[in-house]
Short mmCIF file of C-alpha atoms in Angstrom, two decimals:
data_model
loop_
_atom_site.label_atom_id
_atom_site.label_comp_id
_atom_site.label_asym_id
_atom_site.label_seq_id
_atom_site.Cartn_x
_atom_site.Cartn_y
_atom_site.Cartn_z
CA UNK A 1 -60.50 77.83 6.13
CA UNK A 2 -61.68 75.77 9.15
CA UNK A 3 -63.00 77.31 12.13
CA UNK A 4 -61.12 78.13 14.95
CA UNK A 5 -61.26 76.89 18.79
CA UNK A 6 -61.13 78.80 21.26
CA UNK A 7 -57.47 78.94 21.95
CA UNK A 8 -56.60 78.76 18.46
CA UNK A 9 -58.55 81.96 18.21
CA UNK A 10 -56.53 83.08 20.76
CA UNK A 11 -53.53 82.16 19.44
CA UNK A 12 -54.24 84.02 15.97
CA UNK A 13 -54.97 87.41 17.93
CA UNK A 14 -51.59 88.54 17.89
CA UNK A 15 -51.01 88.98 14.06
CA UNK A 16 -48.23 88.23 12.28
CA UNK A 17 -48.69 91.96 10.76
CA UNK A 18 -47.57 93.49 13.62
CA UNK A 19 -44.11 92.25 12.98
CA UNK A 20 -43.72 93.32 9.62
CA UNK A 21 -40.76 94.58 8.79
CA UNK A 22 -39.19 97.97 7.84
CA UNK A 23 -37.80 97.12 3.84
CA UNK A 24 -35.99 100.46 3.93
CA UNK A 25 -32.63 98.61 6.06
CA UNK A 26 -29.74 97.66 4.62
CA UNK A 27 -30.82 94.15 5.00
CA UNK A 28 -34.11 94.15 2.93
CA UNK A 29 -32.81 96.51 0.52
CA UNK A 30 -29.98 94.01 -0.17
CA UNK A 31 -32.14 91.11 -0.71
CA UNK A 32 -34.00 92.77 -2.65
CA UNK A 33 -31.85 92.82 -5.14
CA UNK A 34 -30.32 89.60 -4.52
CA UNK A 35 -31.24 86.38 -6.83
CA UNK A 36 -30.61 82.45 -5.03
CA UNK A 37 -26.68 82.72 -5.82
CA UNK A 38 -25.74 86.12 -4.95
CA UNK A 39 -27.52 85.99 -1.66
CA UNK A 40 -25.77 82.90 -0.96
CA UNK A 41 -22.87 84.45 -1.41
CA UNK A 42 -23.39 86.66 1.57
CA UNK A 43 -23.17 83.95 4.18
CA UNK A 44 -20.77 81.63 1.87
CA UNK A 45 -18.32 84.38 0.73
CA UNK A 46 -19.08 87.48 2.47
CA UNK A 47 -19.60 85.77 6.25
CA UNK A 48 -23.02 87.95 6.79
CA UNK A 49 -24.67 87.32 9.25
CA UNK A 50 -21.23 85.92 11.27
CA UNK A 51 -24.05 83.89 13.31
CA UNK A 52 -24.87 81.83 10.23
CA UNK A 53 -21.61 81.81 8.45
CA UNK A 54 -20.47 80.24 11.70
CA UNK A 55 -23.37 77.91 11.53
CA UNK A 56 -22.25 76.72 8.19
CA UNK A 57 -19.10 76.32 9.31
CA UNK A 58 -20.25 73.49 12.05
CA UNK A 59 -22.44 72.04 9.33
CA UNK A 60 -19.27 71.27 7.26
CA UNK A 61 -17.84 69.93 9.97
CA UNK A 62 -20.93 67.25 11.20
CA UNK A 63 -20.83 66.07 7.30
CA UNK A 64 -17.15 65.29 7.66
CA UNK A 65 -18.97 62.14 10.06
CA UNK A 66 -19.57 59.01 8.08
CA UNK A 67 -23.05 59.03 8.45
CA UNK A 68 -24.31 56.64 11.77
CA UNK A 69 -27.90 58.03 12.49
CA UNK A 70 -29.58 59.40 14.73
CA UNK A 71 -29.73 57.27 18.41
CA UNK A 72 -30.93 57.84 21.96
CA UNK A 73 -27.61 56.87 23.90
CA UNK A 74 -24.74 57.17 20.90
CA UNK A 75 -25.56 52.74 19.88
CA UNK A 76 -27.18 52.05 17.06
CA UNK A 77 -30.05 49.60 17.53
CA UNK A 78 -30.17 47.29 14.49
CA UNK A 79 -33.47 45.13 13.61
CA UNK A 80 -35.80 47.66 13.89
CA UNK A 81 -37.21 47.93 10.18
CA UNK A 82 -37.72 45.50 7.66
CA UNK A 83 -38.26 45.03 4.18
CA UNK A 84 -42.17 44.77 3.46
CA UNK A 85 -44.82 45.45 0.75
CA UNK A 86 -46.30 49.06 1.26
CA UNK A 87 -47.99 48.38 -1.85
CA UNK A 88 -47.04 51.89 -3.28
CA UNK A 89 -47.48 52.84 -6.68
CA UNK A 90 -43.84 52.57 -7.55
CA UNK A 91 -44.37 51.81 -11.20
CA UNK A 92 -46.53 55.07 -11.69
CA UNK A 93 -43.65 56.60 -9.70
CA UNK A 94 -40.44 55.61 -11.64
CA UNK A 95 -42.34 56.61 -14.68
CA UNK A 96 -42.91 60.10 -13.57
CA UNK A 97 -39.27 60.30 -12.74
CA UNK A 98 -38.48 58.82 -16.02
CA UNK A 99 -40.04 61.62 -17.33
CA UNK A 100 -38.11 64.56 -15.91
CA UNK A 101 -34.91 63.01 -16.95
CA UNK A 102 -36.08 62.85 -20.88
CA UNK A 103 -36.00 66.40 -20.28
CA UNK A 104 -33.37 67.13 -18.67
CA UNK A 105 -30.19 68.81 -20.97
CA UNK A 106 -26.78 67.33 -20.48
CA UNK A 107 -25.71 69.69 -17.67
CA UNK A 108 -28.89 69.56 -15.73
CA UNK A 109 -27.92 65.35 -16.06
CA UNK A 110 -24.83 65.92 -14.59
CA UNK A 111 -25.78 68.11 -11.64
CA UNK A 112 -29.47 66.08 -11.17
CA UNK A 113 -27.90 62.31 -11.53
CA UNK A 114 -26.74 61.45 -8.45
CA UNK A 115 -25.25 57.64 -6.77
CA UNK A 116 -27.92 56.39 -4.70
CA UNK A 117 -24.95 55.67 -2.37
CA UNK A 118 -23.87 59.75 -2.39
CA UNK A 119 -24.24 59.88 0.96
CA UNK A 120 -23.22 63.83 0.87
CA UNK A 121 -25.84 64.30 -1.44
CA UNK A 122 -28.67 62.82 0.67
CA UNK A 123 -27.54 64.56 3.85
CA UNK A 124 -26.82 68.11 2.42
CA UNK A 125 -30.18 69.83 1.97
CA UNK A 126 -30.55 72.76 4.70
CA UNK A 127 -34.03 74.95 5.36
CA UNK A 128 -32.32 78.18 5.63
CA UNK A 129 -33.30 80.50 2.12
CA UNK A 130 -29.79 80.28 1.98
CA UNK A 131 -29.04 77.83 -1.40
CA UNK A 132 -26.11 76.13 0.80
CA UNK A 133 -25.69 72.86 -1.72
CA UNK A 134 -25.89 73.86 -5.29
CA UNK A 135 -27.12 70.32 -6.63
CA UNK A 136 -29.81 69.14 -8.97
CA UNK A 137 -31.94 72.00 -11.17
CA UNK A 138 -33.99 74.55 -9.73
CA UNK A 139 -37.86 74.91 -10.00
CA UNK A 140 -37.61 78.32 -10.29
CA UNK A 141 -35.32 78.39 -13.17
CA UNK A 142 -36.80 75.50 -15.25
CA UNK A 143 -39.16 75.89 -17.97
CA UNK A 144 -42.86 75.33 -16.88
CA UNK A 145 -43.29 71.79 -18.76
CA UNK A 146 -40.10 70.41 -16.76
CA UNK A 147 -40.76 72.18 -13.49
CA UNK A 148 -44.47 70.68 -13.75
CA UNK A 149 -43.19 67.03 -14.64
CA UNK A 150 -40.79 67.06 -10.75
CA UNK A 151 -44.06 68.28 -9.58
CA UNK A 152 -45.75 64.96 -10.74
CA UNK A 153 -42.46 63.38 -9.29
CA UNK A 154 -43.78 64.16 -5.62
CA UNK A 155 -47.79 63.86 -6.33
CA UNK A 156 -47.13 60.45 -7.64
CA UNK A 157 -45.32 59.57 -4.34
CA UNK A 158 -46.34 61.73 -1.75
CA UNK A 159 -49.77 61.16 -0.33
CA UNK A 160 -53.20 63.50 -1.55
CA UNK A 161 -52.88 65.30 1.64
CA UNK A 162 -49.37 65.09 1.74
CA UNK A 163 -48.90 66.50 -1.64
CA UNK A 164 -51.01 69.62 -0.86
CA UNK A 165 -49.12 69.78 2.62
CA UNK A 166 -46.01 70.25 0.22
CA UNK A 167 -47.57 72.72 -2.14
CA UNK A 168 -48.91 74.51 1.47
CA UNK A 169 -45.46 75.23 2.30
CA UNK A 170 -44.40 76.23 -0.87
CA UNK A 171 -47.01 79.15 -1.41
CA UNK A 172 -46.86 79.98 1.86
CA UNK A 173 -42.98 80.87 1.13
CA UNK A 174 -43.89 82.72 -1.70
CA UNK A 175 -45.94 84.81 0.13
CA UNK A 176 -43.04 85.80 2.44
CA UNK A 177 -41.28 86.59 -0.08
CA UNK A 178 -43.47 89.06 -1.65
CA UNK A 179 -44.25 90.59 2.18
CA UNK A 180 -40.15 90.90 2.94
CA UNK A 181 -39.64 91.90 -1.09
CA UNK A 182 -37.82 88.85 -1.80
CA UNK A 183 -39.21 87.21 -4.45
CA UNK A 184 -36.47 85.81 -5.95
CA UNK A 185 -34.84 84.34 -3.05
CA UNK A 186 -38.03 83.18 -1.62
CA UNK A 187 -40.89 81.79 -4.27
CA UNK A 188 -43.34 78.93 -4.55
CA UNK A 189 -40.34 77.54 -7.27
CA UNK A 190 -37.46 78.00 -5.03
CA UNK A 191 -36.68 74.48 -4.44
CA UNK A 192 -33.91 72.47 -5.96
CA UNK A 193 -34.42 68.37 -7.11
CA UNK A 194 -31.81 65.89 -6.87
CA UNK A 195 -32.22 62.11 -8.10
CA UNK A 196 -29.90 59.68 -6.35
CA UNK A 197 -29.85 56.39 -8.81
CA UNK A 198 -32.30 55.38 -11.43
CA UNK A 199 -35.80 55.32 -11.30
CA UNK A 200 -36.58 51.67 -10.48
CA UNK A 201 -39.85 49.24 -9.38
CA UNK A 202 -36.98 47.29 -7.56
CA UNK A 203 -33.62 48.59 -6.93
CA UNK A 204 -33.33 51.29 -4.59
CA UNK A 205 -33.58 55.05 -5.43
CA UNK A 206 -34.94 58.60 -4.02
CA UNK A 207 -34.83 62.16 -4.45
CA UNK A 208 -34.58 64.68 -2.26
CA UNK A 209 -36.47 67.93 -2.67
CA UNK A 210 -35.07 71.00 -0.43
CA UNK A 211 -35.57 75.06 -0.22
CA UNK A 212 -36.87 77.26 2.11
CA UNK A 213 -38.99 75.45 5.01
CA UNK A 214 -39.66 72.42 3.27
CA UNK A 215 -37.18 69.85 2.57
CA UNK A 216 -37.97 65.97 1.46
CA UNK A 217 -35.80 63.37 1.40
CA UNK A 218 -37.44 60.29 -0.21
CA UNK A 219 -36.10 56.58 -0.62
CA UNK A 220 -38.27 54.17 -2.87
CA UNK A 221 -37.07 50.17 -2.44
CA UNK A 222 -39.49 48.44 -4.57
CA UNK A 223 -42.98 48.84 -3.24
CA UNK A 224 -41.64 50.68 0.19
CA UNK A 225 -40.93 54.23 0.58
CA UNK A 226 -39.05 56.47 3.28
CA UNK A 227 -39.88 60.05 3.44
CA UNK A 228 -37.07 60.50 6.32
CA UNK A 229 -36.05 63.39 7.40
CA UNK A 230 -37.98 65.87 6.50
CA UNK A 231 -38.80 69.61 7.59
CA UNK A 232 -41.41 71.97 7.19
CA UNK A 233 -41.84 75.15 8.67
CA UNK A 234 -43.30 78.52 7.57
CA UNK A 235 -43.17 82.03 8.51
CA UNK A 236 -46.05 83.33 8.48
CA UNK A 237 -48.16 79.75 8.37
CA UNK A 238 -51.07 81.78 7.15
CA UNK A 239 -52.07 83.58 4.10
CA UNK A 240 -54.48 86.46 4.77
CA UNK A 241 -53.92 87.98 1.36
CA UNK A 242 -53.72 87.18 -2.88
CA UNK A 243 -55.14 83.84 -4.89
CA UNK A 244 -53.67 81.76 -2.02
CA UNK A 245 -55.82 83.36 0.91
CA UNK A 246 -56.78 81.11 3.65
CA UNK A 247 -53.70 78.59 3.12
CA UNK A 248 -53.00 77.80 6.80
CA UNK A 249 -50.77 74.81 7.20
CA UNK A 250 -48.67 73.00 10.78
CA UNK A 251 -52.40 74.49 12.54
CA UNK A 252 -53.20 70.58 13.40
CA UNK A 253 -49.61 69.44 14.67
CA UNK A 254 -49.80 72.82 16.59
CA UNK A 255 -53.88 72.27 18.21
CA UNK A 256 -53.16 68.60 19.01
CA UNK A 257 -49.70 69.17 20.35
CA UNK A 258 -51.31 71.27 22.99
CA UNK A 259 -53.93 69.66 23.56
CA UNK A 260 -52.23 66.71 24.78
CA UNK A 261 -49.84 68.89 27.08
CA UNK A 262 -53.47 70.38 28.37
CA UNK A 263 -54.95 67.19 28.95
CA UNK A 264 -51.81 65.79 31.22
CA UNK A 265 -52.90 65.76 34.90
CA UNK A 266 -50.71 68.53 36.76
CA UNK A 267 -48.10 65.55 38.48
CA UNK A 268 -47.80 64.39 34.37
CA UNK A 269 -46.93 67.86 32.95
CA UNK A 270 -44.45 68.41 35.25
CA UNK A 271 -42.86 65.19 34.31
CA UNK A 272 -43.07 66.34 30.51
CA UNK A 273 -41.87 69.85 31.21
CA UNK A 274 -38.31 69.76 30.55
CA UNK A 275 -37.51 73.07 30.59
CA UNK A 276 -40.75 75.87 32.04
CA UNK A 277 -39.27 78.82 29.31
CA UNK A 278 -38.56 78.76 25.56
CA UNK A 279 -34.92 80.39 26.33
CA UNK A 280 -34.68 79.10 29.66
CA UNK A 281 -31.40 79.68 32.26
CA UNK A 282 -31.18 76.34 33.22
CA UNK A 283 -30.77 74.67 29.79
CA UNK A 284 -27.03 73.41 28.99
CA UNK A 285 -25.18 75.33 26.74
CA UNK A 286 -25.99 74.21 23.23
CA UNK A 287 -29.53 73.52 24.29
CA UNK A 288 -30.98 76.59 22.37
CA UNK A 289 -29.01 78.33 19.47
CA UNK A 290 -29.78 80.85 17.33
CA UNK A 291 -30.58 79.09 14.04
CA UNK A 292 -32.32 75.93 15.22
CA UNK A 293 -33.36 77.21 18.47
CA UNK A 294 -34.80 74.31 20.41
CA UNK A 295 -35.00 71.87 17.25
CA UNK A 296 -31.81 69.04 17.86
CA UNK A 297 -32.40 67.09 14.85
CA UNK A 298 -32.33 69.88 11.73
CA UNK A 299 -30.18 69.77 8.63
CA UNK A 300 -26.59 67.88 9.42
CA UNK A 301 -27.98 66.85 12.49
CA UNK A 302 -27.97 62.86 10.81
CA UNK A 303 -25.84 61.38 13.74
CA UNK A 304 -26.22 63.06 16.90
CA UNK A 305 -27.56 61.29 20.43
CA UNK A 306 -30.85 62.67 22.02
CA UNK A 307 -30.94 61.42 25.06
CA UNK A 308 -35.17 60.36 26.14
CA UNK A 309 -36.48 63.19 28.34
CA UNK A 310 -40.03 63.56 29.53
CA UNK A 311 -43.33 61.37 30.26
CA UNK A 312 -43.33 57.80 28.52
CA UNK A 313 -46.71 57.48 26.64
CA UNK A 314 -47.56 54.34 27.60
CA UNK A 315 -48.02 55.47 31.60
CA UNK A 316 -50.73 57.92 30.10
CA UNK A 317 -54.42 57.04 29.34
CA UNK A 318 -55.84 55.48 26.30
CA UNK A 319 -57.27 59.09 25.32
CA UNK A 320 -53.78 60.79 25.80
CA UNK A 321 -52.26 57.76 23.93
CA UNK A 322 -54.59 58.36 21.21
CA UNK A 323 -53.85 62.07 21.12
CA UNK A 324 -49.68 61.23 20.69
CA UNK A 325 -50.88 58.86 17.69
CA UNK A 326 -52.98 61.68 16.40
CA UNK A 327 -49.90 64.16 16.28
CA UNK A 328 -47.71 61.25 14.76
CA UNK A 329 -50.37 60.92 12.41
CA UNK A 330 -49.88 64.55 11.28
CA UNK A 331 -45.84 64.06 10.97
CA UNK A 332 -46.53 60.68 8.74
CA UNK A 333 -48.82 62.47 6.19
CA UNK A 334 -46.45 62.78 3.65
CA UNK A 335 -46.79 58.81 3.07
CA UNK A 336 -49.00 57.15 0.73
CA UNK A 337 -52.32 55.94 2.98
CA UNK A 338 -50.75 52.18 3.44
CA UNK A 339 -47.36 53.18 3.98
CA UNK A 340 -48.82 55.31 6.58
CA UNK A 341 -50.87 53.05 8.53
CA UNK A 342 -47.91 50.18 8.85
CA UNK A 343 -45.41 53.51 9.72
CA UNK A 344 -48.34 54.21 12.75
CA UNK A 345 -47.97 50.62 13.65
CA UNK A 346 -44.66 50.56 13.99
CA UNK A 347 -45.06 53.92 16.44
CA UNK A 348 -48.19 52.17 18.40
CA UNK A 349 -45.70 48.94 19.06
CA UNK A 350 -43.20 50.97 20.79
CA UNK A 351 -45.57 53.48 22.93
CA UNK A 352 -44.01 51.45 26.22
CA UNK A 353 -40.60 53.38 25.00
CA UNK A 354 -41.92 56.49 23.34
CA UNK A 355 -41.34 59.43 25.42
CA UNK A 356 -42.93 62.91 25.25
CA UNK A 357 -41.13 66.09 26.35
CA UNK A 358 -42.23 69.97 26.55
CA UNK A 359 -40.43 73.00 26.39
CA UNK A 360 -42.48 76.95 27.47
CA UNK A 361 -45.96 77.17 28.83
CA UNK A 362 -49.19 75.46 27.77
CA UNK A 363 -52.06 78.04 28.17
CA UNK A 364 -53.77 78.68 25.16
CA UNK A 365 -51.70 81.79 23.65
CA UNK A 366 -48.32 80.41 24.52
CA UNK A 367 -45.65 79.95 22.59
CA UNK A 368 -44.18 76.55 23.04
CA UNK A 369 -41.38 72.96 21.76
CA UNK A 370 -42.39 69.49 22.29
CA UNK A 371 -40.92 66.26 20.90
CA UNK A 372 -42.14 62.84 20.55
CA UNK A 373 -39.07 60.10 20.27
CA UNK A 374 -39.24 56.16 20.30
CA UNK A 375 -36.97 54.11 18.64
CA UNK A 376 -38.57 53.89 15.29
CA UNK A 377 -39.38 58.01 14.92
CA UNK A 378 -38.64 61.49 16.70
CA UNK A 379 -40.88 64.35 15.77
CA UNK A 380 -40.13 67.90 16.82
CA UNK A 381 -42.46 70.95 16.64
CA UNK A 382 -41.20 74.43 18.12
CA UNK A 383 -42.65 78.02 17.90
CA UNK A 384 -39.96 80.39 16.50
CA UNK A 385 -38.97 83.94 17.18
CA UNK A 386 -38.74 86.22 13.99
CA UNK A 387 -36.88 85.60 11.14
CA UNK A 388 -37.94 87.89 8.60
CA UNK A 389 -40.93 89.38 10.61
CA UNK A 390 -39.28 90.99 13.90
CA UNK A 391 -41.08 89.75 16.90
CA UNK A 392 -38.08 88.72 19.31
CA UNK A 393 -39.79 86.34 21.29
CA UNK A 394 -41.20 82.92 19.49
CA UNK A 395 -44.73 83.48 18.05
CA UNK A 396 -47.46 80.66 16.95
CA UNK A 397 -47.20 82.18 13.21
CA UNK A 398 -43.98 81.03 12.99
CA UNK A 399 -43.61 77.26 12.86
CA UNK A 400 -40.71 74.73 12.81
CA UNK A 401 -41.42 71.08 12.14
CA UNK A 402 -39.40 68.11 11.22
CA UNK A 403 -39.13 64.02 11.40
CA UNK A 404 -36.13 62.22 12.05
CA UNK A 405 -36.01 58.21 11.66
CA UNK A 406 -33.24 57.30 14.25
CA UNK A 407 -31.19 54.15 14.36
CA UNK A 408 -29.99 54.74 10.22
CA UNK A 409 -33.96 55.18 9.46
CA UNK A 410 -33.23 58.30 7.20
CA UNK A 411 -32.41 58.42 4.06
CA UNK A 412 -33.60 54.39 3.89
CA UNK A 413 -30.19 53.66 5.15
CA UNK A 414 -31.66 50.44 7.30
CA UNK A 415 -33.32 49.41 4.17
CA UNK A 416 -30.64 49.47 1.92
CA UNK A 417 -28.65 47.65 4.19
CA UNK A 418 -30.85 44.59 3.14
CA UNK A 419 -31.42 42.50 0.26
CA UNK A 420 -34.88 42.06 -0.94
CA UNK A 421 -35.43 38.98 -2.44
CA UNK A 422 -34.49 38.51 -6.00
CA UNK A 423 -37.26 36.02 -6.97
CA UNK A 424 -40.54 34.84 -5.36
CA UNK A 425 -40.01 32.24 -2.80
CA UNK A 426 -35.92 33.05 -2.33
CA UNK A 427 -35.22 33.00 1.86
CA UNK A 428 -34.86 36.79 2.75
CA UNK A 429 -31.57 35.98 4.81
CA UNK A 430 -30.93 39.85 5.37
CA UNK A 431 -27.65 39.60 3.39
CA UNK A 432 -25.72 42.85 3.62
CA UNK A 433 -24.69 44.27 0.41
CA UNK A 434 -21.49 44.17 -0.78
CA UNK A 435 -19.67 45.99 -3.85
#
């Protein structure tokens, strides 16, 4: 594990083991014995906790919204992205998904096979440990040969570091599962796959990969690829015990986020300050809830307007600018290395209309939200209070993080909107699809 600075060291003083909590409550002795459907069942059939069965109950009612995308002032701004060569291995890719349908049986086909076009199917995954959409199979359920073939799915089109970012949040989920006695709600398998058309080097396709704190949603058109939206989050984000001791992942988004807050002159943080406390009187109502706290773009989330707040990054210096490009760097990691360095392009040509807000303090211990949002990608990283573990106040151990691609980014829906050309030399006239 990598050393700490100093206020990461600070940071990690209050451990996450002084929040474990008591297994003996109704609560922990229930999930206990609780596998994925039956403890779905208490929010989906028996309403507990009312605070997330009422949760649910708005979800349902955002997906009833034909799907617009995320904006800044409720219009869509068309012409942003373009088809282009990434030069991604999409060959190797479509193979490997090839691959886990030879092995899928006839029912996993039917529940795994999915439109491209399902638009419901793309915008229903959910980070909860809840299993809210039953699609595609389970890892945890699948033998090891077919769980280890939509493994290769996501190393063949994720990034090295991305990949291991992935696997980072997976183990560290298993872990709090075996620290809350979980283990079969929570697991390093407890993640469902979906494919939405057929693996193709030219037509479009995806998958989407969702469970507890890490869900992927991932568009392939030809030799480009979307990884849009996605969330990762963990609970503790550190693993002090077992074979996995010493996984620590979201520390970087975390260090640099504060960084750049720290390196603001006193007249700029005030400007990026929205709000001076986590839970803070003056926010609106609606500002901070109980699942999402101050995250505005989480699961369902696909169309709503976030207005710009905070200091635009192009009035800052070429250092601070360089630190926002660092943390975007850290939110595009998921990409293969080309796809990432065009995605960073596309975020340095807009820094004259990227904004960066703050939520809570900025000394070194502090708990704290911040969000970076241009017109091309919104990141959001917050500091939760407990979930599982019981501190009531947010902690550092317990990270939220997700990426949004406003005007129709997600899902590839800007991409799909255009035709790539059919043959080599053909005019690329942006024809819309029809049919």
């Amino acid at each position: 594990m990598a050393n700490l600075d100093t206020g990461a060291q600070v940071a990690q003083a209050e451990t996450f083991r002084q929040y474990l909590p008591d297994l003996s409550t109704p609560r922990f002795q229930r999930i206990a014995e609780c596998d994925a459907y039956s403890h779905a069942a208490e929010a989906l059939v028996h309403k507990r906790p009312p605070w997330l069965y009422g949760l649910l109950q708005h979800w349902m009612s955002l997906l009833k919204e034909p799907y617009r995308g995320v904006t800044n002032d409720g219009t869509v701004r068309h012409g942003l992205f373009k088809l282009r060569d990434e030069g991604i291995p999409i060959a190797a890719i479509a193979a490997a998904a090839d691959a886990v349908i030879a092995k899928l049986g006839p029912e996993q086909r039917k529940k795994t096979l999915l439109h491209v076009d399902n638009l419901e199917g793309w915008r229903t995954w959910s980070n909860p440990e809840f299993l809210i959409s039953d699609k595609g199979v389970r890892l945890d359920e699948l033998s090891e040969d077919l769980r280890n073939a939509v493994l290769k799915v996501l190393e063949a089109s994720l990034s090295a570091e991305g990949y291991q970012k992935a696997l980072g949040a997976m183990r560290v989920n298993h872990f709090l599962g075996e620290l809350v006695n979980a283990h079969k709600v929570m697991n390093e398998f407890s993640y469902n796959f979906v494919l939405f058309g057929l693996p193709s080097t030219d037509a479009p396709w995806g998958y989407s990969f969702y469970g507890h704190h890490l869900c992927l949603s991932v568009f392939f058109y030809g030799p480009q690829i979307v990884v849009s939206p996605w969330f990762t989050g963990a609970e503790p984000n550190i693993i002090d015990e077992g074979p996995y001791k010493g996984t620590r992942i979201l520390y970087e988004e975390d260090r640099l986020g504060l960084q750049l807050m720290q390196s603001l002159s006193q007249e700029d943080k005030d400007k990026a300050q929205t709000y001076k406390n986590m839970k803070d009187d003056k926010m609106p109502k609606g500002r901070w809830n109980h699942d999402d706290q101050r995250h505005l773009l989480g699961a369902y989330r696909d169309n709503r307007t976030v207005p710009y707040e905070g200091i635009v990054v192009s009035s800052l210096s070429e250092a601070q600018q360089a630190l926002v490009l660092g943390v975007l760097e850290q939110y595009l990691l998921y990409l293969p290395a080309r796809s990432r360095a065009l995605k960073l392009q596309d975020c340095r040509d807009w820094l004259h209309e990227t904004y960066f807000s703050w939520i809570g303090g900025y000394g070194d211990a502090d708990a704290f939200y911040f969000r970076i949002q241009s017109p091309v990608v919104i990141v959001e990283f917050d500091h939760h209070s407990g979930v599982f573990l019981t501190n009531t106040e947010p902690k550092r151990f317990h990270i939220h993080t997700l990426l949004r691609t406003p005007h129709r980014g997600d899902y590839g829906m800007a991409l799909r909107e255009l035709r790539r050309p059919a043959f080599e030399g053909e005019v690329n006239q942006d024809y819309v699809w029809e049919g």
